[in-house]
Tab-separated table of C-alpha atoms and ligand atoms in Angstrom:
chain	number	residue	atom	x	y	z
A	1260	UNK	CA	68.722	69.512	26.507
A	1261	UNK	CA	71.608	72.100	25.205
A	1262	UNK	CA	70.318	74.566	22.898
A	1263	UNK	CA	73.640	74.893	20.887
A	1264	UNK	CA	73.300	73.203	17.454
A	1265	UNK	CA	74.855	70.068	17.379
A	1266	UNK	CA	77.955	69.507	15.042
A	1267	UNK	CA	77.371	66.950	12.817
A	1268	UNK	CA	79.889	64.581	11.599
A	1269	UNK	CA	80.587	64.751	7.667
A	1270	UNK	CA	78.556	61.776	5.917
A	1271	UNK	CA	81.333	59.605	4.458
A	1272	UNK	CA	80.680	58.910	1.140
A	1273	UNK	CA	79.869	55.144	0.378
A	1274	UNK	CA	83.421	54.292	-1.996
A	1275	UNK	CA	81.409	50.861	-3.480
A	1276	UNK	CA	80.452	52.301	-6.797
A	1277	UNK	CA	81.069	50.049	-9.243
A	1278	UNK	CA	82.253	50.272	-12.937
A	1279	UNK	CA	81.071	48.766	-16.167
A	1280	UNK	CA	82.429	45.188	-16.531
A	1281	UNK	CA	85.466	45.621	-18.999
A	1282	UNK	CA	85.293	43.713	-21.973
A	1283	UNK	CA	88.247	42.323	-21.870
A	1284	UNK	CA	88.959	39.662	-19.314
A	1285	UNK	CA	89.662	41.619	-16.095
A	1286	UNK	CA	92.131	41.302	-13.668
A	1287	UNK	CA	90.583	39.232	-10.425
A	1288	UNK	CA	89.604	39.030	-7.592
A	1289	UNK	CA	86.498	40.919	-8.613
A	1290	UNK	CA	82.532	41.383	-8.092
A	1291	UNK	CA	80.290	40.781	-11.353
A	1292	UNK	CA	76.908	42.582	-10.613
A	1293	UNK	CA	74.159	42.045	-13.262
A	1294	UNK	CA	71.559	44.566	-12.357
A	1295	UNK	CA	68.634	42.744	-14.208
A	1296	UNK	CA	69.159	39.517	-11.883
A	1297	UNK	CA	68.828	41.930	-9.096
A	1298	UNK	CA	65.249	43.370	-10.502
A	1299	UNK	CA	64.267	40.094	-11.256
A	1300	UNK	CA	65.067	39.020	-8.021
A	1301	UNK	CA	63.215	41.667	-6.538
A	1302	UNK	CA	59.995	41.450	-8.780
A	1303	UNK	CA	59.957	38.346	-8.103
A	1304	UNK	CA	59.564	38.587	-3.944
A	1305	UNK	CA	57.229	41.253	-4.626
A	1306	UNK	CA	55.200	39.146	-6.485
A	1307	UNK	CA	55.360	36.534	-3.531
A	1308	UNK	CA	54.310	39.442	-0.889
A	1309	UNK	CA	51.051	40.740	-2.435
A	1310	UNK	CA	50.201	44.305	-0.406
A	1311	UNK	CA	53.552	44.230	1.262
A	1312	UNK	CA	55.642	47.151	0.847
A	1313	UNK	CA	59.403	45.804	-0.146
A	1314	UNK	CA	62.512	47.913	1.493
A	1315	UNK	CA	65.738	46.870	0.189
A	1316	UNK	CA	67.986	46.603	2.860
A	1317	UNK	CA	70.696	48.899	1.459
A	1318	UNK	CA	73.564	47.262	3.810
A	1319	UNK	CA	74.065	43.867	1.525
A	1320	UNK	CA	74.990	46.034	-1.515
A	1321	UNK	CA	75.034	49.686	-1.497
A	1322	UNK	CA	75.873	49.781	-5.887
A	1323	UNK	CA	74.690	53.504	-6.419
A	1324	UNK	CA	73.271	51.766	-9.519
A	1325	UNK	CA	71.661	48.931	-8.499
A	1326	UNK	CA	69.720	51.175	-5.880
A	1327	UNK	CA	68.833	53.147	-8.703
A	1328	UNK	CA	67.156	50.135	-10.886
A	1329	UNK	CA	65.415	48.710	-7.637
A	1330	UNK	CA	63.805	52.043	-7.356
A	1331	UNK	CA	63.208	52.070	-10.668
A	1332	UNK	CA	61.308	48.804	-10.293
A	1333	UNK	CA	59.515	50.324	-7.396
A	1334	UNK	CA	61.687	49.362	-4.417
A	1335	UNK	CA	61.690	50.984	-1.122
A	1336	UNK	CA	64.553	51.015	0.977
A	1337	UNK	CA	65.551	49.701	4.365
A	1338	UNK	CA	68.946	52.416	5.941
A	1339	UNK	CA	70.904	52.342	9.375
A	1340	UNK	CA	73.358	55.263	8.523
A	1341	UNK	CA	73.169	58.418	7.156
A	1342	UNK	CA	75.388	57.247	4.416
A	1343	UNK	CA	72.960	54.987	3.388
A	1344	UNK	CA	70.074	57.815	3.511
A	1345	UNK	CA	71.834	60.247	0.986
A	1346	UNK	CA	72.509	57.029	-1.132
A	1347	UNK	CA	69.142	55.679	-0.960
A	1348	UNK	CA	67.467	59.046	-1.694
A	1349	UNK	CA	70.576	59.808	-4.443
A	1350	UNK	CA	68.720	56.467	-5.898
A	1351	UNK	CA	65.396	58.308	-6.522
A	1352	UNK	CA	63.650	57.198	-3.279
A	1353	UNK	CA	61.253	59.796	-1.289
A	1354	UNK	CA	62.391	60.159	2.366
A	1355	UNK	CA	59.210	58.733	3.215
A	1356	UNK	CA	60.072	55.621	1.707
A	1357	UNK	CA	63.225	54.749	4.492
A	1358	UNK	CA	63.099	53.105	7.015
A	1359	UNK	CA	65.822	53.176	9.668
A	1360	UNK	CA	66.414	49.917	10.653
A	1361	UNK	CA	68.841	49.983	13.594
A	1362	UNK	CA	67.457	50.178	17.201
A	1363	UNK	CA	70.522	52.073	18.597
A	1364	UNK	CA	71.480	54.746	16.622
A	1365	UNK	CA	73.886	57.958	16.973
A	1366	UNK	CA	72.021	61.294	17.812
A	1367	UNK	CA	73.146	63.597	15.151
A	1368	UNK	CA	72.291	60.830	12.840
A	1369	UNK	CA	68.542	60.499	13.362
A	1370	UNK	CA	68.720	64.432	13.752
A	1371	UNK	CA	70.325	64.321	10.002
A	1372	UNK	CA	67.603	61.596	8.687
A	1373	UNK	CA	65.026	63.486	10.222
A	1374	UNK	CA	66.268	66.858	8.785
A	1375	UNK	CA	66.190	65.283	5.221
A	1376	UNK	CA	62.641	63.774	5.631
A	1377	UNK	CA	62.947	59.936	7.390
A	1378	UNK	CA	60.249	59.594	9.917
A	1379	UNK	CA	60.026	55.832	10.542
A	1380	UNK	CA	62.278	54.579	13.131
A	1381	UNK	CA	63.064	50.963	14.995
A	1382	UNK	CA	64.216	50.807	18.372
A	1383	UNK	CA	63.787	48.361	21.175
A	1384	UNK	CA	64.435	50.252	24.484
A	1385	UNK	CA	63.289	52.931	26.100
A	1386	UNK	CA	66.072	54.904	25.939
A	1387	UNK	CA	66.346	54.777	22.283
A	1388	UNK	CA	62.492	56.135	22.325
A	1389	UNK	CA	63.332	59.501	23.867
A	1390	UNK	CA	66.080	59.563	21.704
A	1391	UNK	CA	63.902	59.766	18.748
A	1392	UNK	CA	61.669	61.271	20.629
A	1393	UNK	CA	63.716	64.498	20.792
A	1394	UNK	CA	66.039	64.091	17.835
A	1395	UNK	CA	62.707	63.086	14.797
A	1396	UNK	CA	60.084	64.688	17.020
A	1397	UNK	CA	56.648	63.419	15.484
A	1398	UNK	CA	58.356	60.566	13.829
A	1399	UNK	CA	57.099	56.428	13.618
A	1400	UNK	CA	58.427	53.989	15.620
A	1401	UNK	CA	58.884	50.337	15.247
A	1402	UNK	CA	59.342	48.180	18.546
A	1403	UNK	CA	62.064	45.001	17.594
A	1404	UNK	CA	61.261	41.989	18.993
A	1405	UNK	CA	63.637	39.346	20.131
A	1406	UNK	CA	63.994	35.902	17.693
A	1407	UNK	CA	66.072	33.263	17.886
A	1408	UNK	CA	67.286	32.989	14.814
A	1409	UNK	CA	67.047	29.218	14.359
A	1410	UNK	CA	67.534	28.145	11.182
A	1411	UNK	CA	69.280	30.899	10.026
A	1412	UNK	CA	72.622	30.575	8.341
A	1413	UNK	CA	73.737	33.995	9.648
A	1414	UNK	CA	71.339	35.163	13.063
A	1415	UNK	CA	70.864	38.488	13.637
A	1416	UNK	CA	69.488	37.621	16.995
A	1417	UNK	CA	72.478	38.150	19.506
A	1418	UNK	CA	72.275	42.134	19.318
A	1419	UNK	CA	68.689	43.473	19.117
A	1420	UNK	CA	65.252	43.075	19.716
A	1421	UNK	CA	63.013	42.724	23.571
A	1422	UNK	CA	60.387	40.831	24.919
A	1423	UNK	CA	56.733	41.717	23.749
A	1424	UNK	CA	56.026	42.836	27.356
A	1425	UNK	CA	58.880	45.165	26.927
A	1426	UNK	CA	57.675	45.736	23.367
A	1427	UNK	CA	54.348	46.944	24.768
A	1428	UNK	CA	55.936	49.237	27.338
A	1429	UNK	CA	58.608	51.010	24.567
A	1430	UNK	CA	55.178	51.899	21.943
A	1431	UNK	CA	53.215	52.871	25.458
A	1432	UNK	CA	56.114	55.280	26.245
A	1433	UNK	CA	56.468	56.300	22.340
A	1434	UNK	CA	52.317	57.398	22.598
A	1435	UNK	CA	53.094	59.951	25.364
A	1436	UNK	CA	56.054	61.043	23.964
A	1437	UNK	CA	53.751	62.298	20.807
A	1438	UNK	CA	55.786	59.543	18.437
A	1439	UNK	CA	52.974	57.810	16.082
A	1440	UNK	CA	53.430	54.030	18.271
A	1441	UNK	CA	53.057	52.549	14.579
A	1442	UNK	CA	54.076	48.674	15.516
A	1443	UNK	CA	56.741	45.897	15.716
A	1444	UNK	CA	59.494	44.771	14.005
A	1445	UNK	CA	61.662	41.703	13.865
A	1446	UNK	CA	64.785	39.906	11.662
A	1447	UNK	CA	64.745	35.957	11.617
A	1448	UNK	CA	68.279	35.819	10.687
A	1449	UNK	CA	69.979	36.032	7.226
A	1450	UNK	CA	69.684	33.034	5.199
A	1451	UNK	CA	66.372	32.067	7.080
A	1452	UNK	CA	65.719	28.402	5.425
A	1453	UNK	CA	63.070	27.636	7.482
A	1454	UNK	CA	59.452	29.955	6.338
A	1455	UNK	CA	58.269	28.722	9.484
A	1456	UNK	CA	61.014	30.563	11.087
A	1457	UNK	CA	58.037	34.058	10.842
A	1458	UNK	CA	54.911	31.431	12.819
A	1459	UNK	CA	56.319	32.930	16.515
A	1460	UNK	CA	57.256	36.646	16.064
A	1461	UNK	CA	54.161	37.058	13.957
A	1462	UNK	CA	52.051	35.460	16.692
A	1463	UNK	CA	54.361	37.958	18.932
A	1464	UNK	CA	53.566	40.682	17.326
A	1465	UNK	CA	49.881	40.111	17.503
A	1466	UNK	CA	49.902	39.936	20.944
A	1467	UNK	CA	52.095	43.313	21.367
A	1468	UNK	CA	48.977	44.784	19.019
A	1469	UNK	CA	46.471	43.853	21.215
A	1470	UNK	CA	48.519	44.912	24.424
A	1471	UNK	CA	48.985	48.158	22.803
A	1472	UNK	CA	45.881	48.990	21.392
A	1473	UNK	CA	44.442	47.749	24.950
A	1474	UNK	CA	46.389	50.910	26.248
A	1475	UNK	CA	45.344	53.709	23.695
A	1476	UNK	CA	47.613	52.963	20.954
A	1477	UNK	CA	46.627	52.594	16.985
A	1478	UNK	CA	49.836	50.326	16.136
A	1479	UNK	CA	48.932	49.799	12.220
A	1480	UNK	CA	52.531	48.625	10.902
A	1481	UNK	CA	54.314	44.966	11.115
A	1482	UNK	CA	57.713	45.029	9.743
A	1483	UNK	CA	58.337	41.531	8.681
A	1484	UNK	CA	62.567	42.040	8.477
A	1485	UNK	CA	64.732	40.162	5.843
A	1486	UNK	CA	66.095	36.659	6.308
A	1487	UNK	CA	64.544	35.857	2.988
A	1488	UNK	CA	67.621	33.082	0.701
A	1489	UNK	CA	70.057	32.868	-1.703
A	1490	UNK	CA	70.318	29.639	-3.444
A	1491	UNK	CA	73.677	28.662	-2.067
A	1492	UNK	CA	75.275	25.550	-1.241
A	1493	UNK	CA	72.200	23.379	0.429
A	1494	UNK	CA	69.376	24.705	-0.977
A	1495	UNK	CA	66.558	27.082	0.204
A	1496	UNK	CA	62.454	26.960	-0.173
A	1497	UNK	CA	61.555	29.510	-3.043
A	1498	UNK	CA	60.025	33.347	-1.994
A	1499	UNK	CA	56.236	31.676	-2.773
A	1500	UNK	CA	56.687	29.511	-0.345
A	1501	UNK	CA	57.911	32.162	1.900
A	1502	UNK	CA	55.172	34.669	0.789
A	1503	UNK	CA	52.583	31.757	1.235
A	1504	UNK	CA	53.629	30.706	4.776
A	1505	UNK	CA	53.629	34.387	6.076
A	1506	UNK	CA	50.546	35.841	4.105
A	1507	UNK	CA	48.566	32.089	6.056
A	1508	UNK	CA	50.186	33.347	9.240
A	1509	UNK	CA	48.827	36.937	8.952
A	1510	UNK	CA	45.558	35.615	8.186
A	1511	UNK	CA	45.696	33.380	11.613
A	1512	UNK	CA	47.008	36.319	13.990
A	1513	UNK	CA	45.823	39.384	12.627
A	1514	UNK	CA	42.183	38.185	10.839
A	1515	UNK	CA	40.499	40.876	9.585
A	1516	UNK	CA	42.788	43.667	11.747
A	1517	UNK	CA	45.578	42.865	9.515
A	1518	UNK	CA	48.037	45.927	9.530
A	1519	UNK	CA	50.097	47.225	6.973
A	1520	UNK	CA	53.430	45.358	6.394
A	1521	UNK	CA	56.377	45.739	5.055
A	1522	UNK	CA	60.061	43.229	4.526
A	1523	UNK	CA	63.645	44.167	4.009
A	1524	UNK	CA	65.284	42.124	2.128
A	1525	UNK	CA	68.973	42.151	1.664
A	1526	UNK	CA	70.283	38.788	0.337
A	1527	UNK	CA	67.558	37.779	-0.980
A	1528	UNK	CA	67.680	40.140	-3.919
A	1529	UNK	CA	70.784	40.721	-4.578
A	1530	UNK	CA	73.164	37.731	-3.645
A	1531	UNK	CA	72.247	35.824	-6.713
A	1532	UNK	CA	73.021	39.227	-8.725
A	1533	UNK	CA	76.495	38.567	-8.182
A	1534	UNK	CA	79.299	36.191	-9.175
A	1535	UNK	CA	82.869	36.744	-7.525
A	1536	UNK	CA	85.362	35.400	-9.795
A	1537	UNK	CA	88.752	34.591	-8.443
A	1538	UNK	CA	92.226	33.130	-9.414
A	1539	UNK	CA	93.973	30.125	-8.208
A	1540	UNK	CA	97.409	31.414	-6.776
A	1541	UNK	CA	98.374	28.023	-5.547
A	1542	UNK	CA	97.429	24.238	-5.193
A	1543	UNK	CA	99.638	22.405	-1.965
A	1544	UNK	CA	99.726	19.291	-0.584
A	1545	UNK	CA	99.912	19.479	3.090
A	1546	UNK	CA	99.788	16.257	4.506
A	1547	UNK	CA	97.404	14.313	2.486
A	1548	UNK	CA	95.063	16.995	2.616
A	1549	UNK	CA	95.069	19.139	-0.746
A	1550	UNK	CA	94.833	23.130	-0.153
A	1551	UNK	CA	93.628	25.375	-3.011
A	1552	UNK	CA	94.893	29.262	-2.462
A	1553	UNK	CA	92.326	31.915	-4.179
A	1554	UNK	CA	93.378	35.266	-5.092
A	1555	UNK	CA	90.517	36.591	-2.558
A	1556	UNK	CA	89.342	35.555	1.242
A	1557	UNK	CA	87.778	36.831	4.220
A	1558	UNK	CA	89.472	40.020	4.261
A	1559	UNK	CA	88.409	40.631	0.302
A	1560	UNK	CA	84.835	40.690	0.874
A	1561	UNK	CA	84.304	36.285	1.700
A	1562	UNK	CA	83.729	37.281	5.726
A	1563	UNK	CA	80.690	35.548	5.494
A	1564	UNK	CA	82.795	32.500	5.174
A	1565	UNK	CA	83.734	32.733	8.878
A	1566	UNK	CA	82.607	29.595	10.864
A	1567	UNK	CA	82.003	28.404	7.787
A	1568	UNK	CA	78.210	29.997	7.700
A	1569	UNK	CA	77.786	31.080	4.122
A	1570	UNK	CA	78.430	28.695	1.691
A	1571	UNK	CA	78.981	29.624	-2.025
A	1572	UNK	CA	78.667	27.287	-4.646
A	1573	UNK	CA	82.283	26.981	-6.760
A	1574	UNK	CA	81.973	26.667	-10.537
A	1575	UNK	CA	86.383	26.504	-12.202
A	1576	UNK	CA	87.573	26.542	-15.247
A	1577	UNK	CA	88.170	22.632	-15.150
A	1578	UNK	CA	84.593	21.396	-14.028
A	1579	UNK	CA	83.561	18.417	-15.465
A	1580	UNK	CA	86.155	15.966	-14.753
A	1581	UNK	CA	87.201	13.975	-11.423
A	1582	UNK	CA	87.211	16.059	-8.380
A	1583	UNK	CA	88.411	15.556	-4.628
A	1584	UNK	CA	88.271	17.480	-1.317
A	1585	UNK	CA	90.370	20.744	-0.731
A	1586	UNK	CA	90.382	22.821	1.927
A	1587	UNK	CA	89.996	26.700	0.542
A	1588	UNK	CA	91.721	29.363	1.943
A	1589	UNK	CA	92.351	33.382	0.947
A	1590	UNK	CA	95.628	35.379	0.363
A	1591	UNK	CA	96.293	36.953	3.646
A	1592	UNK	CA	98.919	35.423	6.170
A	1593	UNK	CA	96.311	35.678	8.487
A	1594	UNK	CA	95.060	32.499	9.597
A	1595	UNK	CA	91.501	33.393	9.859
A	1596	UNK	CA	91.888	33.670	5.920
A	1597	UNK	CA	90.233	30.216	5.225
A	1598	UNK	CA	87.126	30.028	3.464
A	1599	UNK	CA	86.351	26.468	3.989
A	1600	UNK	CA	87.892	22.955	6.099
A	1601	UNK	CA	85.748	21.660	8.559
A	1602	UNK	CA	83.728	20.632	5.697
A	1603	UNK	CA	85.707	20.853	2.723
A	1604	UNK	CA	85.088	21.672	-1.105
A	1605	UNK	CA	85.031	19.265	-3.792
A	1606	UNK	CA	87.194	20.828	-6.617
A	1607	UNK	CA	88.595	19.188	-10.167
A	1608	UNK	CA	91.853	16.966	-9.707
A	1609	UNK	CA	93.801	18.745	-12.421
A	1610	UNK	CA	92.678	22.346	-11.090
A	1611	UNK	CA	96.012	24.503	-10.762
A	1612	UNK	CA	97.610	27.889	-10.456
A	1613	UNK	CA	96.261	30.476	-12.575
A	1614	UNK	CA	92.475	28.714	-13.421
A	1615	UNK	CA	89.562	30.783	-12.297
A	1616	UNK	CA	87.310	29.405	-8.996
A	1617	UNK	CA	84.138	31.649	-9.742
A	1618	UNK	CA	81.494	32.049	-6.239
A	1619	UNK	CA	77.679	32.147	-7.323
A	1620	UNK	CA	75.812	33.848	-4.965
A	1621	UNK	CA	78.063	36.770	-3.936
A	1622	UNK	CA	76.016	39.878	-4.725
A	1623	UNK	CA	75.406	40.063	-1.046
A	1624	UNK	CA	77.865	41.321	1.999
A	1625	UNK	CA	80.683	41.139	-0.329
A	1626	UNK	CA	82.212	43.718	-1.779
A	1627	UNK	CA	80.869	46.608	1.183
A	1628	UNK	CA	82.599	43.857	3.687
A	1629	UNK	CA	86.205	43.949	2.112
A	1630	UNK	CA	88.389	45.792	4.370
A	1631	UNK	CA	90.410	49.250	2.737
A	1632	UNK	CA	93.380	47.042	2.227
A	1633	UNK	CA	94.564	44.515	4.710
A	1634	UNK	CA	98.047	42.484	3.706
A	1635	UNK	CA	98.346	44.704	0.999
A	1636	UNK	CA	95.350	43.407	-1.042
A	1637	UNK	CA	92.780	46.401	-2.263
A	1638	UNK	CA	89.372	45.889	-1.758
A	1639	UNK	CA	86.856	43.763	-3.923
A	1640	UNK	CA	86.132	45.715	-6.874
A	1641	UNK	CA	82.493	45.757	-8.450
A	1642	UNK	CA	82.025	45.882	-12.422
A	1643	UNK	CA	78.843	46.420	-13.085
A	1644	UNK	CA	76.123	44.665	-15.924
A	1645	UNK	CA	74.125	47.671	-16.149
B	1416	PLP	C1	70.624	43.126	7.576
B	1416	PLP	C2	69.231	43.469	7.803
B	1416	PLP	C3	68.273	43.164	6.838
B	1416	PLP	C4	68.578	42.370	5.595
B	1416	PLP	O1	68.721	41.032	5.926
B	1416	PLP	P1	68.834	39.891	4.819
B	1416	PLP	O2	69.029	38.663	5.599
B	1416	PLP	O3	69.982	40.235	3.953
B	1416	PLP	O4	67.550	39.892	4.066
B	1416	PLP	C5	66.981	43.577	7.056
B	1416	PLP	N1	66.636	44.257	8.187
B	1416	PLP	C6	67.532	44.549	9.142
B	1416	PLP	C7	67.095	45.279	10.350
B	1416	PLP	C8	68.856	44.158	8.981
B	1416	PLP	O5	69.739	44.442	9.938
């Protein structure tokens, strides 16, 4: 280990802040975030999850003032950079209220977390364990398993997580390392439909408790992940259902040992918070097949739309009469820029240049996904509903 202190990078400051919705009709594309949807939202998942601790996972929508309300309303929060930490603890939160969520992190950014008081980490490799090891001596560490992230609309599943066996040996390694071997965590995928989706890495992580506790270890924390819907286009089971399926499946895996838990959820609070309202810039004809041109895409915050995974539900200016297929598709010459043809949108007949498509839904991995500027076109701009 070098003794010299290590030279930290400057913490970029997160540029998403959002104004106060103009009264006046206001130029589009743009991002309408109504904070009390976002409460209610998160009250209400809460309310579903009796005795679990709720982490808002900061990464969906960073609003300096909607993580202000959510820890108003008693939110915790749910970080992976040390942008995210100032912003989260800017909000109101206590350090010990974080956890950092991403099992391969940069050094001098667990040294910074650690510095301003984070001491709950996830990792999934041994590696990773020294790491925190050395950088948050003392700290907690979460193990992430490995899901498949089956009926997910967005998995999480091709980057992180191990094997409980591997699980087992990461929290074994974390004891003698002096870390505090606190438990597992897992992420079923964004958009998780299915509440079922939670039955086999809760039954997982039961057996990684047993395993550990079999080898010295007092693991006393199960972080549940996010995953939990939006109502977008097809539909999703409500949170009670969700907090029903998981509190029965705690009950059949843990009994009476049942640790503390906690979920961090992202789109699930926040997407239906937001409403991206857009301009028609052009209707074409190409072929028979009718093309409707919006004022934003994939590059201004819609990347979700990619492979078609995320679908919003379209409310115009002309609903109500006859409507027929259109393929939608962004600004940019770019032809990744298309929001939706493999399975095309029903839109009015009459719709035209200059009506406004509006996205329900959107308050989620919008406006922090629009790049700085691509083509020309700034990025997504918030106005806030305070
Ligand atoms: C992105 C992410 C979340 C939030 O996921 P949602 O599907 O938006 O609820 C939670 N935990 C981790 C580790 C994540 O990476």
């Amino acid at each position: 280990m070098s003794t010299t202190v290590p030279v930290r990078p400057p913490v970029p400051e997160l540029r998403t802040a959002g104004s106060v919705l103009p009264a006046a009709r206001p130029q589009t594309p743009f991002l309408r975030l109504d904070l009390d949807v976002a409460v209610a939202r998160y009250r209400r998942l809460a309310a579903a999850l009796p005795g679990t601790a709720v982490h808002y996972a900061v990464k969906a929508n960073p609003d300096p003032g909607l993580l202000a309300r959510l820890h108003a309303a008693g939110s915790r929060f749910d970080v992976a950079s040390p942008a995210e930490v100032l912003a989260a603890l800017a909000a109101g939160a206590a350090p010990g209220d974080l956890v950092y969520s991403n099992p391969v992190k940069r050094r001098t950014d667990i040294e910074l977390a650690h510095l301003h008081g984070v001491r709950l980490f996830v990792v999934d490799t041994l590696e990773e364990t020294d790491k925190v090891a050395a950088a948050a001596p003392g700290s907690a560490v979460l193990c992430r398993l490995v899901t498949p992230g089956e009926g997910s609309d967005w998995p999480l599943s091709r980057k992180y997580g191990c094997s409980t066996a591997q699980a087992v040996d990461v929290l074994t390694h974390a004891l003698t390392l002096g870390l505090d071997a606190a438990g597992v965590s897992f992420h079923v995928g964004s958009q998780q439909r299915d509440p079922g989706a939670w039955a086999a890495p809760i039954a997982a992580s039961a057996r990684v408790f047993d395993q550990v506790r079999a080898r010295g270890g007092r693991p006393h924390l199960l972080d549940l992940g996010g995953g939990f819907p939006a109502r977008l286009v097809g539909g999703c089971p409500p949170p009670e259902e969700y907090g029903a399926t998981i509190g029965r499946l705690l009950d059949q895996h843990f009994g009476a040992r049942r640790p503390d838990t906690l979920v961090e959820p992202g789109r699930g609070v926040v997407a239906e918070a937001g409403v991206l309202t857009t301009e028609v810039i052009g209707v074409v004809r190409r072929g028979e097949v009718r093309w409707v041109f919006l004022d934003a895409g994939v590059f201004t915050g819609l990347v979700e739309t990619l492979e078609e995974a995320i679908r919003y539900p379209l409310e115009t200016d002309r609903d109500g009469g006859p409507t027929g297929p259109c393929v939608v598709a962004g600004p940019t010459c770019d032809s990744a820029d298309v929001l939706y043809q493999d399975t095309m949108v029903d839109l009015p007949l009459d719709l035209a240049e200059g009506d406004r498509v509006r996205l329900l839904g959107a308050g989620a991995y919008t406006s922090c996904y629009s790049t700085v500027g691509f083509n020309g076109f700034p990025p997504l701009v918030t106005h806030v509903v305070p």
